[in-house]
Amino acid sequence: MTFRRRRIPVVPESERDEARQQIARLQAEILRLRRALDALPIGVVLADRSGETLVENVAARTYHGHAAVLVNEAVERHLRRAINGVASGHNVEFIGPPRTVLAVQATPLEDGGALVTVDDVSERARLDAIRTDFVANISHELKTPVGALAVLAEALAEIDDPAATRRLADKMVGEAHRAARTIDDLLELSRTELGGAAAKDVVSVAQVVDDAVERARAAAEQHTIIVTVDNGPGDLHVIGSHRQLVSAVANLLENAVKYSDTGSSVLVESRRDNGCVEIVVTDTGVGIPARDIDRIFERFYRVDRARSRDTGGTGLGLSIVRHVATNHGGEVTVHSREGEGSVFTMRLPAGES
Amino acid sequence: MDELRKGFHNDLDEARAELVRLAASVTEAIPRATAVLLDGDLEGADYMIQGDDEIDARSLDLEERCYRILALQAPVASDLRQVVALLKMIADVERSADLVCNICKAARRIYGHDLDPKLRGIISRMGEQAQQLYTAAIESFVENDAAKAAAIDDMDSYLDDLQKQFVQAIFESHAAGRIDLQVAVQLAVVARFYERIGDHAVNVGERVRFVITGWLPEHHGAQRYRLRADDTGEMPRIGTVQDGDGTP
C-alpha cells in the first residue's frame, strides 16, 4: 500500500480564530443551558432513541436509598414507553415521613428520543387534603354545639318537670360555652394571622413561661399532673407580644396536660441555642400517631375525632401556636412517639438581654 | 474484555440491578404495612396483598435468569459467588415481601380493635428498625461494602429487643383487659413477622460479605455437631442422648 500525500488546504488564520470563537460560544451556551436545567426544581432526564441518557439534571439525582432505586425504575419504565411513541406517566409515592408524591411523566420527542420529568407534587397533595378536610372539620366543630342546643331547646319546650328543666338548661349553658370558646379561638387565630407580631416589646421568656403555667394550673391540678419549670441560668428575652406568646405556651401546656396520664409530669424548659431561644414542652403522654404528625398544626385537625368531645378544646390550639411562632420569626416543631410522649419545641430569634 | 465476557457482565449487572429494585420495593413496603396496621386501613391492606404477586413473579423471573447465567456462562471464582449469592438473596427478599403481606393480613384480623399507645409506639419502632435493616442491606450490596454488611447483625439485635418488649407489653395490655386473647395472639405473631424480616436482612448482609470476602457465616450449630463426632467420625444420633450413655 502506498501513501499518497494529500494536500491539506490551508485555512487562513482569521477563519481559524472565528471557528475557535464559535466553538467557545457554543460551549458557553451548552454550559448555560446545563446550569439552567440544574437550577430547575423539577427533575429532567433526556434520552436518545436507543434509551441512552443524554442529560440528567441535579433535581433528578436528589433521591437517596431505596427512593432513588424506585424513582429510577419508574423513569426507565416510562422512558421506554415514550421512546416507542407513547406518552406515559404515573405518581410514585413514598410513605416517608415526610410523605412524598412524585409525578413521573415521559414525553416522546420528534428525534425519536424522550424527555422524562420528575415533579415533587407532595405539597400540592397535602394542600388538597387540607382544603377538603377543613370544610368537614369546621362544620363538625361549629355544628355540633349548635345542633345540640336546638335539640335541648326543643326538649325544654316540652318539659314541665323543674328538675329536668334545670338539667337541660345546664347542658345548654355548657354547649353555648363550647361554641363561644370555638368562636373566641377562631377570632384569636385570625387576629394572629392578620395582625402579625403587632407588638415589638422586649418580652421576658421566664415571665411568659410562668404566666402560661399559671393558665394551665387548673387543668393540671384536675388531672394531678406536676408541671416542672426549668428556665435555666440568666434571663432570656425575645421581641414580640407577651400576650400572644403566653397564649401559645399555655396552649402547648394544656395539650401536654390533656394527653398525659393522671399523676405523670410535664416539663417546660427555656434555653438559648445559637442566637435563638427555645421553649420546650415535654410530656410522657399518649403521643401522636405518625400519620397525623404532619397535620396537627392545621386548623380543626383532630387525631381522633370520635374522642374530641371528651378531651375538650376547640381544635385550634396548635394552629394558634404555629401562627404565634411564625409571627415572631420562629417556628414550632414536634417529636413524638405513641405511648412514649411528645416534645414540642418553639424556636424564636433571641432579643438582646 | 472480549464480547462473550461483556455479555456475561451485562447479564450479571442487570440481575443485580433487578435484585436491588425488588429489595427497594420491600424497603418501601415495610412502613406502608406498618401504616396499614396502625390505621386499620383495609383498602390499603388489599392493595398491598395484591402487590405481592408482582414481587413473586419478578423473583421467579430473576431466579430463572440466574440459572441461565450458571448454565450458559459457567462462571467461576467471584463471579460464581455473585450468582450463588444472588440466588440465595432472591429467596430472602421474596420471603420478606411475603412477611410484609402477612402483616397486612394481620391488620385485617385485628381491624376494629383499639390498641394501647404503648403497643402502637413499639409497632412503629419495629417497622422503622426493620426498614433501616433493609436499607443497610441494599446499600451494602450496591456499594460492595463488607463492613456495612457486618453491621446489620448489630442492628438486628435492637429489633430482637423490641420484639421482646412488645411481647411484654402485650401481656400487660391483656392482663389489664384492654385487648382480648385473639388480638393478643395476632399481635405476637405480627412482632414475629417484623423480627423475621430483620433476619432476612441479616441474611442478605451475610451474602454480601460472602461475595466480597468469600467469608461464610460461622454455622455455630453445624460446627458444634461436627465437634461432637467421635474418633471413628461417627456422628452421635439424637436418640442415643436419651439412653444416658454420657453423650452431652
Coordinates of C-alpha atoms in Angstrom, one line a residue:
Chain A
M1 CA 0.0 0.0 0.0
T2 CA 1.4 3.3 -0.9
F3 CA 0.6 6.5 0.8
R4 CA -0.2 9.4 -1.4
R5 CA 0.4 12.7 0.1
R6 CA -2.8 14.6 0.4
R7 CA -2.7 18.3 0.2
I8 CA -4.3 19.9 3.3
P9 CA -6.0 23.1 2.4
V10 CA -4.6 26.0 4.3
V11 CA -7.2 27.7 6.4
P12 CA -6.4 31.4 6.9
E13 CA -5.6 32.4 10.5
S14 CA -8.6 34.7 10.6
E15 CA -11.1 31.9 9.8
R16 CA -9.5 29.6 12.3
D17 CA -9.9 32.2 15.0
E18 CA -13.5 32.6 14.1
A19 CA -14.1 28.9 14.3
R20 CA -12.4 28.8 17.7
Q21 CA -14.6 31.6 18.9
Q22 CA -17.7 29.9 17.6
I23 CA -16.8 26.7 19.5
A24 CA -16.2 28.7 22.6
R25 CA -19.6 30.4 22.2
L26 CA -21.4 27.1 21.7
Q27 CA -19.6 25.6 24.7
A28 CA -20.7 28.6 26.8
E29 CA -24.2 28.2 25.5
I30 CA -24.3 24.5 26.5
L31 CA -22.9 25.3 29.9
R32 CA -25.6 28.0 30.4
L33 CA -28.4 25.6 29.4
R34 CA -27.0 22.9 31.7
R35 CA -26.9 25.4 34.5
A36 CA -30.4 26.4 33.8
L37 CA -31.5 22.8 33.9
D38 CA -29.7 22.2 37.1
A39 CA -31.5 25.3 38.6
L40 CA -34.9 23.8 37.9
P41 CA -36.8 22.3 40.8
I42 CA -38.1 19.6 38.5
G43 CA -36.0 16.5 37.7
V44 CA -35.3 16.3 34.0
V45 CA -33.9 13.3 32.1
L46 CA -33.3 13.4 28.4
A47 CA -32.6 10.2 26.4
D48 CA -31.9 9.4 22.8
R49 CA -33.8 6.9 20.7
S50 CA -31.6 4.0 22.0
G51 CA -32.6 4.8 25.6
E52 CA -29.1 6.2 26.4
T53 CA -29.3 9.0 28.9
L54 CA -28.0 12.3 27.4
V55 CA -28.8 14.8 30.2
E56 CA -29.8 14.3 33.8
N57 CA -30.2 17.4 35.9
V58 CA -29.4 17.8 39.6
A59 CA -33.0 17.6 40.7
A60 CA -33.4 14.2 39.0
R61 CA -30.5 12.9 41.2
T62 CA -31.6 14.2 44.6
Y63 CA -33.1 11.0 45.8
H64 CA -31.3 8.6 48.1
G65 CA -31.5 5.0 49.2
H66 CA -34.5 2.9 48.1
A67 CA -36.3 6.0 46.9
A68 CA -33.6 6.6 44.2
V69 CA -33.9 3.0 43.0
L70 CA -37.7 3.2 42.7
V71 CA -37.6 6.6 41.1
N72 CA -35.1 5.3 38.5
E73 CA -37.2 2.3 37.9
A74 CA -40.3 4.5 37.1
V75 CA -38.2 6.8 35.0
E76 CA -36.8 3.9 32.9
R77 CA -40.2 2.3 32.5
H78 CA -41.9 5.4 31.2
L79 CA -38.8 6.3 29.1
R80 CA -39.1 3.0 27.2
R81 CA -42.8 3.7 26.5
A82 CA -42.1 7.2 25.4
I83 CA -39.3 6.1 23.0
N84 CA -41.9 3.8 21.5
G85 CA -44.0 6.9 20.9
V86 CA -46.5 6.7 23.8
A87 CA -46.5 9.5 26.4
S88 CA -46.9 7.9 29.8
G89 CA -46.5 8.6 33.5
H90 CA -47.8 7.9 37.0
N91 CA -47.3 9.1 40.6
V92 CA -44.7 7.4 42.7
E93 CA -45.5 7.6 46.4
F94 CA -43.2 7.3 49.4
I95 CA -44.8 7.0 52.8
G96 CA -41.9 8.7 54.5
P97 CA -42.1 10.5 56.8
P98 CA -42.2 13.0 55.1
R99 CA -44.9 11.6 52.8
T100 CA -43.7 12.3 49.2
V101 CA -45.6 12.1 45.9
L102 CA -43.6 12.4 42.7
A103 CA -45.2 12.8 39.4
V104 CA -43.1 11.0 36.8
Q105 CA -44.1 11.9 33.2
A106 CA -42.4 10.9 29.9
T107 CA -43.0 12.6 26.6
P108 CA -41.8 11.3 23.2
L109 CA -39.6 13.8 21.2
E110 CA -39.5 14.4 17.5
D111 CA -36.0 12.9 17.1
G112 CA -37.2 9.6 18.5
G113 CA -35.8 10.2 22.0
A114 CA -37.8 11.1 25.0
L115 CA -38.0 13.5 27.9
V116 CA -38.9 12.5 31.4
T117 CA -39.8 14.9 34.2
V118 CA -39.9 14.1 37.9
D119 CA -42.1 16.6 39.7
D120 CA -42.5 16.7 43.5
V121 CA -46.2 17.3 44.0
S122 CA -46.3 16.4 47.7
E123 CA -47.1 19.9 48.8
R124 CA -49.9 20.1 46.3
A125 CA -51.3 16.8 47.5
R126 CA -51.0 18.0 51.1
L127 CA -52.8 21.3 50.4
D128 CA -55.6 19.4 48.6
A129 CA -56.1 17.2 51.7
I130 CA -56.1 20.3 54.0
R131 CA -58.7 22.0 51.9
T132 CA -61.0 19.0 51.7
D133 CA -60.7 18.3 55.4
F134 CA -61.0 21.9 56.6
V135 CA -64.7 22.3 55.5
A136 CA -65.6 19.0 57.0
N137 CA -63.8 19.8 60.3
I138 CA -65.1 23.3 60.7
S139 CA -68.7 22.3 60.2
H140 CA -68.2 19.5 62.7
E141 CA -66.8 21.9 65.3
L142 CA -69.5 24.5 64.8
K143 CA -72.5 22.4 64.0
T144 CA -72.2 20.0 66.9
P145 CA -72.8 22.5 69.7
V146 CA -75.5 24.3 67.6
G147 CA -77.3 21.1 66.8
A148 CA -77.1 20.1 70.5
L149 CA -78.6 23.5 71.5
A150 CA -81.5 23.1 69.1
V151 CA -82.3 19.6 70.4
L152 CA -82.0 20.7 74.0
A153 CA -84.2 23.7 73.4
E154 CA -86.9 21.5 71.8
A155 CA -86.8 19.2 74.8
L156 CA -87.0 22.1 77.2
A157 CA -90.1 23.4 75.5
E158 CA -92.0 20.2 76.1
I159 CA -91.0 19.5 79.7
D160 CA -92.7 20.8 82.9
D161 CA -90.6 19.0 85.5
P162 CA -88.4 21.6 87.2
A163 CA -85.5 19.2 87.9
A164 CA -85.3 18.1 84.3
T165 CA -85.7 21.7 83.1
R166 CA -82.7 22.6 85.3
R167 CA -80.6 19.8 83.9
L168 CA -81.4 20.7 80.3
A169 CA -80.7 24.4 80.9
D170 CA -77.3 23.4 82.5
K171 CA -76.5 21.4 79.4
M172 CA -77.4 24.3 77.1
V173 CA -75.1 26.6 79.0
G174 CA -72.3 24.0 78.6
E175 CA -72.9 23.8 74.8
A176 CA -73.2 27.5 74.4
H177 CA -69.8 28.0 76.2
R178 CA -68.3 25.4 73.9
A179 CA -69.5 27.2 70.8
A180 CA -68.3 30.5 72.4
R181 CA -64.8 29.0 73.0
T182 CA -64.5 27.9 69.4
I183 CA -65.5 31.3 68.2
D184 CA -63.1 33.0 70.6
D185 CA -60.3 30.8 69.4
L186 CA -61.2 31.5 65.7
L187 CA -61.1 35.2 66.4
E188 CA -57.8 34.9 68.2
L189 CA -56.4 32.9 65.3
S190 CA -57.5 35.4 62.7
R191 CA -56.0 38.2 64.8
T192 CA -52.7 36.4 64.9
E193 CA -52.9 35.6 61.2
L194 CA -53.7 39.1 60.1
G195 CA -52.0 41.3 62.7
G196 CA -48.6 39.8 62.6
A197 CA -46.4 40.5 65.6
A198 CA -48.1 43.8 66.3
A199 CA -46.2 44.4 69.5
K200 CA -42.4 44.9 69.4
D201 CA -41.9 44.7 73.1
V202 CA -38.9 43.1 74.9
V203 CA -40.6 40.1 76.5
S204 CA -39.1 38.1 79.3
V205 CA -39.2 34.4 78.4
A206 CA -39.3 33.3 82.1
Q207 CA -42.3 35.6 82.6
V208 CA -44.1 34.1 79.6
V209 CA -43.5 30.6 80.9
D210 CA -44.6 31.5 84.4
D211 CA -47.8 33.1 83.1
A212 CA -48.5 30.2 80.8
V213 CA -48.0 27.7 83.7
E214 CA -50.5 29.8 85.7
R215 CA -53.1 29.5 82.9
A216 CA -52.7 25.7 82.8
R217 CA -52.6 25.2 86.5
A218 CA -56.4 24.4 86.9
A219 CA -56.3 21.7 84.2
A220 CA -53.0 20.3 85.7
E221 CA -54.5 20.1 89.2
Q222 CA -57.6 18.5 87.9
H223 CA -55.5 15.6 86.4
T224 CA -53.0 15.7 89.3
I225 CA -50.2 16.4 86.9
I226 CA -47.0 18.1 88.1
V227 CA -45.7 20.8 85.9
T228 CA -42.0 21.4 86.3
V229 CA -40.4 24.6 85.0
D230 CA -36.7 24.9 84.1
N231 CA -35.8 28.4 82.9
G232 CA -32.0 27.8 83.1
P233 CA -29.5 30.4 84.3
G234 CA -29.8 34.0 83.2
D235 CA -32.7 35.9 81.7
L236 CA -33.8 35.2 78.2
H237 CA -35.7 37.8 76.1
V238 CA -37.5 37.8 72.8
I239 CA -39.1 40.6 70.8
G240 CA -42.8 40.5 70.3
S241 CA -46.1 40.2 72.1
H242 CA -46.2 38.9 75.6
R243 CA -49.9 38.1 75.3
Q244 CA -49.5 36.0 72.1
L245 CA -46.5 34.2 73.5
V246 CA -48.3 33.3 76.7
S247 CA -51.3 32.1 74.7
A248 CA -49.0 29.8 72.6
V249 CA -47.1 28.3 75.5
A250 CA -50.3 27.9 77.5
N251 CA -51.8 26.0 74.6
L252 CA -48.8 23.6 74.4
L253 CA -49.1 23.1 78.2
E254 CA -52.8 22.5 78.1
N255 CA -52.3 19.9 75.4
A256 CA -49.5 18.2 77.3
V257 CA -51.7 18.0 80.4
K258 CA -54.7 16.8 78.5
Y259 CA -53.0 13.9 76.8
S260 CA -50.9 12.8 79.9
D261 CA -51.9 10.0 82.3
T262 CA -53.1 11.1 85.7
G263 CA -50.2 11.5 88.1
S264 CA -47.5 12.0 85.5
S265 CA -45.4 15.1 85.0
V266 CA -44.9 17.7 82.3
L267 CA -41.7 19.7 81.8
V268 CA -41.3 23.2 80.4
E269 CA -37.8 24.4 79.6
S270 CA -36.4 27.5 78.1
R271 CA -32.9 27.8 76.9
R272 CA -30.6 29.7 74.5
D273 CA -29.4 27.9 71.4
N274 CA -27.3 29.7 68.7
G275 CA -28.9 33.1 68.7
C276 CA -32.3 31.5 69.3
V277 CA -34.5 30.9 72.3
E278 CA -36.1 27.6 72.6
I279 CA -39.2 26.9 74.7
V280 CA -39.6 23.2 75.0
V281 CA -42.7 21.4 76.4
T282 CA -42.2 17.7 77.1
D283 CA -44.8 15.2 78.2
T284 CA -44.9 11.4 78.7
G285 CA -48.4 11.0 77.5
V286 CA -50.1 9.1 74.7
G287 CA -48.1 10.6 71.9
I288 CA -49.1 11.4 68.3
P289 CA -49.6 8.7 65.6
A290 CA -47.0 9.1 62.8
R291 CA -49.6 9.7 60.1
D292 CA -51.1 12.7 61.9
I293 CA -47.8 14.3 63.0
D294 CA -47.5 16.5 59.8
R295 CA -51.1 17.7 60.1
I296 CA -51.7 18.5 63.8
F297 CA -50.9 22.2 63.2
E298 CA -53.8 22.5 60.8
R299 CA -57.0 24.3 61.9
F300 CA -59.5 21.9 63.4
Y301 CA -57.4 18.9 62.6
R302 CA -58.2 16.1 65.1
V303 CA -56.2 13.0 65.6
D304 CA -59.2 11.2 67.0
R305 CA -62.4 13.0 66.1
A306 CA -64.6 10.5 68.0
R307 CA -62.9 11.4 71.2
S308 CA -62.5 15.1 70.7
R309 CA -65.6 15.9 72.8
D310 CA -64.1 14.1 75.8
T311 CA -60.8 15.9 75.7
G312 CA -62.5 19.3 75.1
G313 CA -60.6 22.0 73.3
T314 CA -61.5 23.6 70.0
G315 CA -59.1 22.0 67.6
L316 CA -57.4 25.4 67.1
G317 CA -54.8 25.4 69.8
L318 CA -51.9 24.2 67.8
S319 CA -52.7 26.4 64.8
I320 CA -52.6 29.4 67.1
V321 CA -49.2 28.2 68.4
R322 CA -47.8 27.9 64.9
H323 CA -49.1 31.3 63.9
V324 CA -47.6 32.9 67.0
A325 CA -44.3 31.3 66.3
T326 CA -44.3 32.4 62.7
N327 CA -45.3 36.0 63.6
H328 CA -42.2 36.1 65.9
G329 CA -40.0 34.9 63.1
G330 CA -39.7 31.5 64.6
E331 CA -41.1 28.0 64.2
V332 CA -42.6 25.2 66.2
T333 CA -41.7 21.6 65.7
V334 CA -42.7 18.3 67.3
H335 CA -41.2 15.0 68.0
S336 CA -43.5 12.3 69.2
R337 CA -43.8 8.5 69.7
E338 CA -47.1 6.8 70.6
G339 CA -47.1 5.6 74.1
E340 CA -43.9 7.5 75.0
G341 CA -44.9 11.1 74.8
S342 CA -44.4 14.3 72.8
V343 CA -41.9 17.1 72.7
F344 CA -43.0 20.5 71.3
T345 CA -40.2 23.0 70.6
M346 CA -40.8 26.6 69.9
R347 CA -37.7 28.3 68.4
L348 CA -37.7 32.1 68.4
P349 CA -35.0 34.6 67.5
A350 CA -33.4 35.9 70.7
G351 CA -33.8 39.5 71.6
E352 CA -31.0 41.3 73.4
S353 CA -31.0 40.5 77.2
Chain B
M1 CA -12.8 -7.6 27.6
D2 CA -13.9 -9.9 24.8
E3 CA -17.5 -9.9 23.6
L4 CA -18.6 -13.0 25.5
R5 CA -17.4 -11.8 28.9
K6 CA -19.0 -8.4 28.2
G7 CA -22.3 -10.2 27.7
F8 CA -21.9 -12.1 30.9
H9 CA -21.2 -8.9 32.9
N10 CA -24.2 -7.2 31.4
D11 CA -26.4 -10.1 32.4
L12 CA -24.9 -10.2 35.9
D13 CA -25.2 -6.4 36.3
E14 CA -28.8 -6.5 35.1
A15 CA -29.6 -9.3 37.6
R16 CA -28.0 -7.4 40.4
A17 CA -30.0 -4.2 39.5
E18 CA -33.2 -6.2 39.5
L19 CA -32.5 -7.6 42.9
V20 CA -31.8 -4.0 44.2
R21 CA -35.2 -2.9 42.7
L22 CA -37.0 -5.8 44.4
A23 CA -35.3 -5.1 47.7
A24 CA -36.2 -1.4 47.3
S25 CA -39.8 -2.3 46.9
V26 CA -39.7 -4.3 50.1
T27 CA -38.0 -1.4 51.9
E28 CA -40.9 0.9 50.9
A29 CA -43.5 -1.8 51.7
I30 CA -42.4 -2.2 55.3
P31 CA -43.5 1.3 56.6
R32 CA -46.6 1.0 54.4
A33 CA -47.6 -2.2 56.1
T34 CA -47.0 -0.6 59.5
A35 CA -49.3 2.3 58.5
V36 CA -51.9 -0.2 57.3
L37 CA -51.8 -2.0 60.6
L38 CA -51.8 1.2 62.8
D39 CA -54.5 3.0 60.8
G40 CA -56.7 -0.1 60.2
D41 CA -56.6 0.6 56.5
L42 CA -58.5 -2.3 54.9
E43 CA -58.2 -0.9 51.4
G44 CA -54.5 -0.4 51.8
A45 CA -54.2 -4.0 53.1
D46 CA -55.9 -5.4 50.0
Y47 CA -53.7 -3.3 47.7
M48 CA -50.5 -4.4 49.4
I49 CA -51.6 -8.1 49.4
Q50 CA -52.3 -7.9 45.6
G51 CA -49.0 -6.1 45.0
D52 CA -47.1 -9.2 46.4
D53 CA -48.0 -11.2 43.3
E54 CA -45.8 -8.9 41.3
I55 CA -42.8 -9.4 43.6
D56 CA -43.4 -13.2 43.4
A57 CA -43.4 -13.1 39.6
R58 CA -40.4 -10.9 39.3
S59 CA -38.5 -13.1 41.8
L60 CA -39.2 -16.2 39.8
D61 CA -38.0 -14.4 36.6
L62 CA -34.8 -13.3 38.3
E63 CA -34.2 -16.8 39.6
E64 CA -34.6 -18.1 36.1
R65 CA -32.2 -15.6 34.8
C66 CA -29.6 -16.6 37.3
Y67 CA -29.9 -20.3 36.4
R68 CA -29.4 -19.3 32.7
I69 CA -26.2 -17.5 33.6
L70 CA -25.0 -20.5 35.5
A71 CA -25.9 -22.9 32.7
L72 CA -24.7 -20.8 29.8
Q73 CA -21.7 -18.9 31.2
A74 CA -20.4 -21.4 33.8
P75 CA -18.9 -18.5 35.9
V76 CA -16.0 -19.3 38.3
A77 CA -14.5 -17.7 41.5
S78 CA -16.0 -14.3 42.5
D79 CA -18.4 -14.4 39.5
L80 CA -19.7 -17.7 40.7
R81 CA -20.1 -16.4 44.2
Q82 CA -22.1 -13.5 42.9
V83 CA -24.6 -15.7 41.1
V84 CA -24.9 -18.2 44.0
A85 CA -25.4 -15.3 46.5
L86 CA -28.0 -13.7 44.2
L87 CA -30.0 -16.9 44.2
K88 CA -30.0 -17.0 48.0
M89 CA -30.8 -13.3 48.3
I90 CA -33.8 -13.6 45.9
A91 CA -35.3 -16.1 48.3
D92 CA -34.7 -13.7 51.3
V93 CA -36.2 -10.7 49.6
E94 CA -39.2 -12.7 48.2
R95 CA -39.8 -14.1 51.7
S96 CA -39.6 -10.7 53.3
A97 CA -42.3 -9.4 50.8
D98 CA -44.5 -12.3 52.0
L99 CA -44.0 -11.3 55.6
V100 CA -44.9 -7.7 54.8
C101 CA -48.0 -9.2 53.2
N102 CA -48.7 -11.2 56.4
I103 CA -48.6 -8.0 58.4
C104 CA -51.4 -6.6 56.2
K105 CA -53.4 -9.8 56.7
A106 CA -53.0 -9.5 60.4
A107 CA -54.2 -5.9 60.1
R108 CA -57.4 -7.2 58.7
R109 CA -57.8 -9.7 61.5
I110 CA -57.4 -7.1 64.3
Y111 CA -59.5 -4.5 62.5
G112 CA -61.7 -2.5 64.8
H113 CA -59.7 -3.2 68.0
D114 CA -58.1 -0.3 69.7
L115 CA -54.5 -0.8 70.8
D116 CA -52.7 0.9 73.6
P117 CA -50.5 3.8 72.6
K118 CA -47.6 1.8 74.1
L119 CA -48.3 -1.1 71.8
R120 CA -48.7 1.3 68.8
G121 CA -45.4 3.0 69.7
I122 CA -43.4 -0.2 69.7
I123 CA -45.0 -1.4 66.5
S124 CA -43.9 1.8 64.8
R125 CA -40.4 1.4 66.2
M126 CA -40.2 -2.2 65.0
G127 CA -41.3 -1.1 61.5
E128 CA -38.7 1.7 61.4
Q129 CA -35.9 -0.6 62.6
A130 CA -36.9 -3.4 60.1
Q131 CA -36.8 -0.8 57.3
Q132 CA -33.4 0.5 58.4
L133 CA -32.0 -3.0 58.4
Y134 CA -33.2 -3.4 54.8
T135 CA -31.9 -0.1 53.7
A136 CA -28.5 -1.0 55.1
A137 CA -28.6 -4.4 53.4
I138 CA -29.3 -2.9 50.0
E139 CA -26.6 -0.2 50.5
S140 CA -24.0 -2.8 51.5
F141 CA -24.9 -4.8 48.4
V142 CA -24.9 -1.9 46.0
E143 CA -21.7 -0.4 47.4
N144 CA -20.0 -3.8 47.9
D145 CA -19.3 -2.7 51.5
A146 CA -18.5 -5.7 53.7
A147 CA -18.2 -3.5 56.8
K148 CA -21.7 -2.1 56.4
A149 CA -23.0 -5.6 55.8
A150 CA -21.4 -6.8 59.0
A151 CA -23.0 -4.0 61.0
I152 CA -26.5 -5.2 60.1
D153 CA -26.3 -8.0 62.6
D154 CA -25.9 -5.5 65.5
M155 CA -28.8 -3.5 64.2
D156 CA -30.9 -6.7 64.3
S157 CA -30.3 -7.2 68.0
Y158 CA -32.2 -4.0 68.6
L159 CA -35.1 -5.3 66.6
D160 CA -35.0 -8.5 68.7
D161 CA -35.1 -6.4 71.9
L162 CA -38.1 -4.5 70.6
Q163 CA -39.9 -7.8 69.8
K164 CA -39.3 -8.9 73.5
Q165 CA -40.5 -5.6 74.8
F166 CA -43.6 -5.8 72.6
V167 CA -44.5 -9.3 73.8
Q168 CA -44.2 -8.0 77.4
A169 CA -46.4 -5.0 76.5
I170 CA -49.0 -7.4 75.0
F171 CA -49.1 -9.4 78.3
E172 CA -49.6 -6.2 80.3
S173 CA -52.3 -4.9 77.9
H174 CA -54.1 -8.3 78.0
A175 CA -53.8 -8.6 81.8
A176 CA -55.4 -5.1 82.1
G177 CA -58.3 -6.3 80.0
R178 CA -57.6 -3.8 77.2
I179 CA -57.2 -6.4 74.4
D180 CA -58.7 -9.9 74.2
L181 CA -56.8 -13.1 73.7
Q182 CA -57.4 -13.3 70.0
V183 CA -55.9 -9.8 69.4
A184 CA -53.0 -10.6 71.7
V185 CA -52.1 -13.7 69.8
Q186 CA -52.3 -11.8 66.4
L187 CA -50.1 -9.1 67.7
A188 CA -47.5 -11.6 69.0
V189 CA -47.4 -13.1 65.5
V190 CA -47.0 -9.6 64.0
A191 CA -44.0 -9.0 66.1
R192 CA -42.6 -12.2 64.9
F193 CA -43.1 -11.1 61.3
Y194 CA -41.0 -7.9 61.8
E195 CA -38.4 -9.9 63.6
R196 CA -38.2 -12.4 60.7
I197 CA -37.9 -9.5 58.1
G198 CA -34.9 -8.3 60.1
D199 CA -33.4 -11.8 60.0
H200 CA -33.7 -11.9 56.2
A201 CA -31.9 -8.5 56.0
V202 CA -29.2 -10.0 58.1
N203 CA -29.0 -13.0 55.7
V204 CA -28.7 -10.6 52.8
G205 CA -25.8 -8.9 54.6
E206 CA -24.1 -12.2 55.2
R207 CA -24.4 -13.0 51.5
V208 CA -22.8 -9.6 50.6
R209 CA -19.9 -10.5 52.9
F210 CA -19.6 -13.9 51.2
V211 CA -19.5 -12.3 47.7
I212 CA -16.8 -9.8 48.7
T213 CA -14.6 -11.8 51.0
G214 CA -15.6 -15.4 50.5
W215 CA -16.4 -15.4 54.2
L216 CA -19.3 -17.7 55.2
P217 CA -21.2 -17.1 58.4
E218 CA -19.9 -19.4 61.1
H219 CA -22.5 -22.1 61.3
H220 CA -22.3 -22.5 65.0
G221 CA -24.7 -25.4 65.2
A222 CA -23.1 -27.3 62.4
Q223 CA -19.7 -26.8 63.9
R224 CA -20.8 -28.0 67.4
Y225 CA -22.3 -31.0 65.8
R226 CA -19.0 -31.8 64.0
L227 CA -17.0 -31.4 67.2
R228 CA -19.2 -34.0 68.8
A229 CA -18.2 -36.6 66.3
D230 CA -16.2 -39.4 67.8
D231 CA -12.9 -40.8 66.7
T232 CA -14.5 -43.0 64.1
G233 CA -16.0 -39.9 62.5
E234 CA -19.4 -41.3 63.5
M235 CA -22.0 -38.6 64.4
P236 CA -23.9 -39.2 67.6
R237 CA -27.6 -39.8 66.9
I238 CA -30.3 -37.8 68.7
G239 CA -31.8 -41.0 70.0
T240 CA -28.7 -42.0 71.9
V241 CA -28.9 -39.0 74.2
Q242 CA -31.9 -40.4 75.9
D243 CA -30.1 -43.7 76.7
G244 CA -28.0 -41.9 79.2
D245 CA -24.7 -43.1 77.7
G246 CA -22.8 -40.0 78.7
T247 CA -23.3 -38.1 75.5
P248 CA -23.5 -34.4 76.3

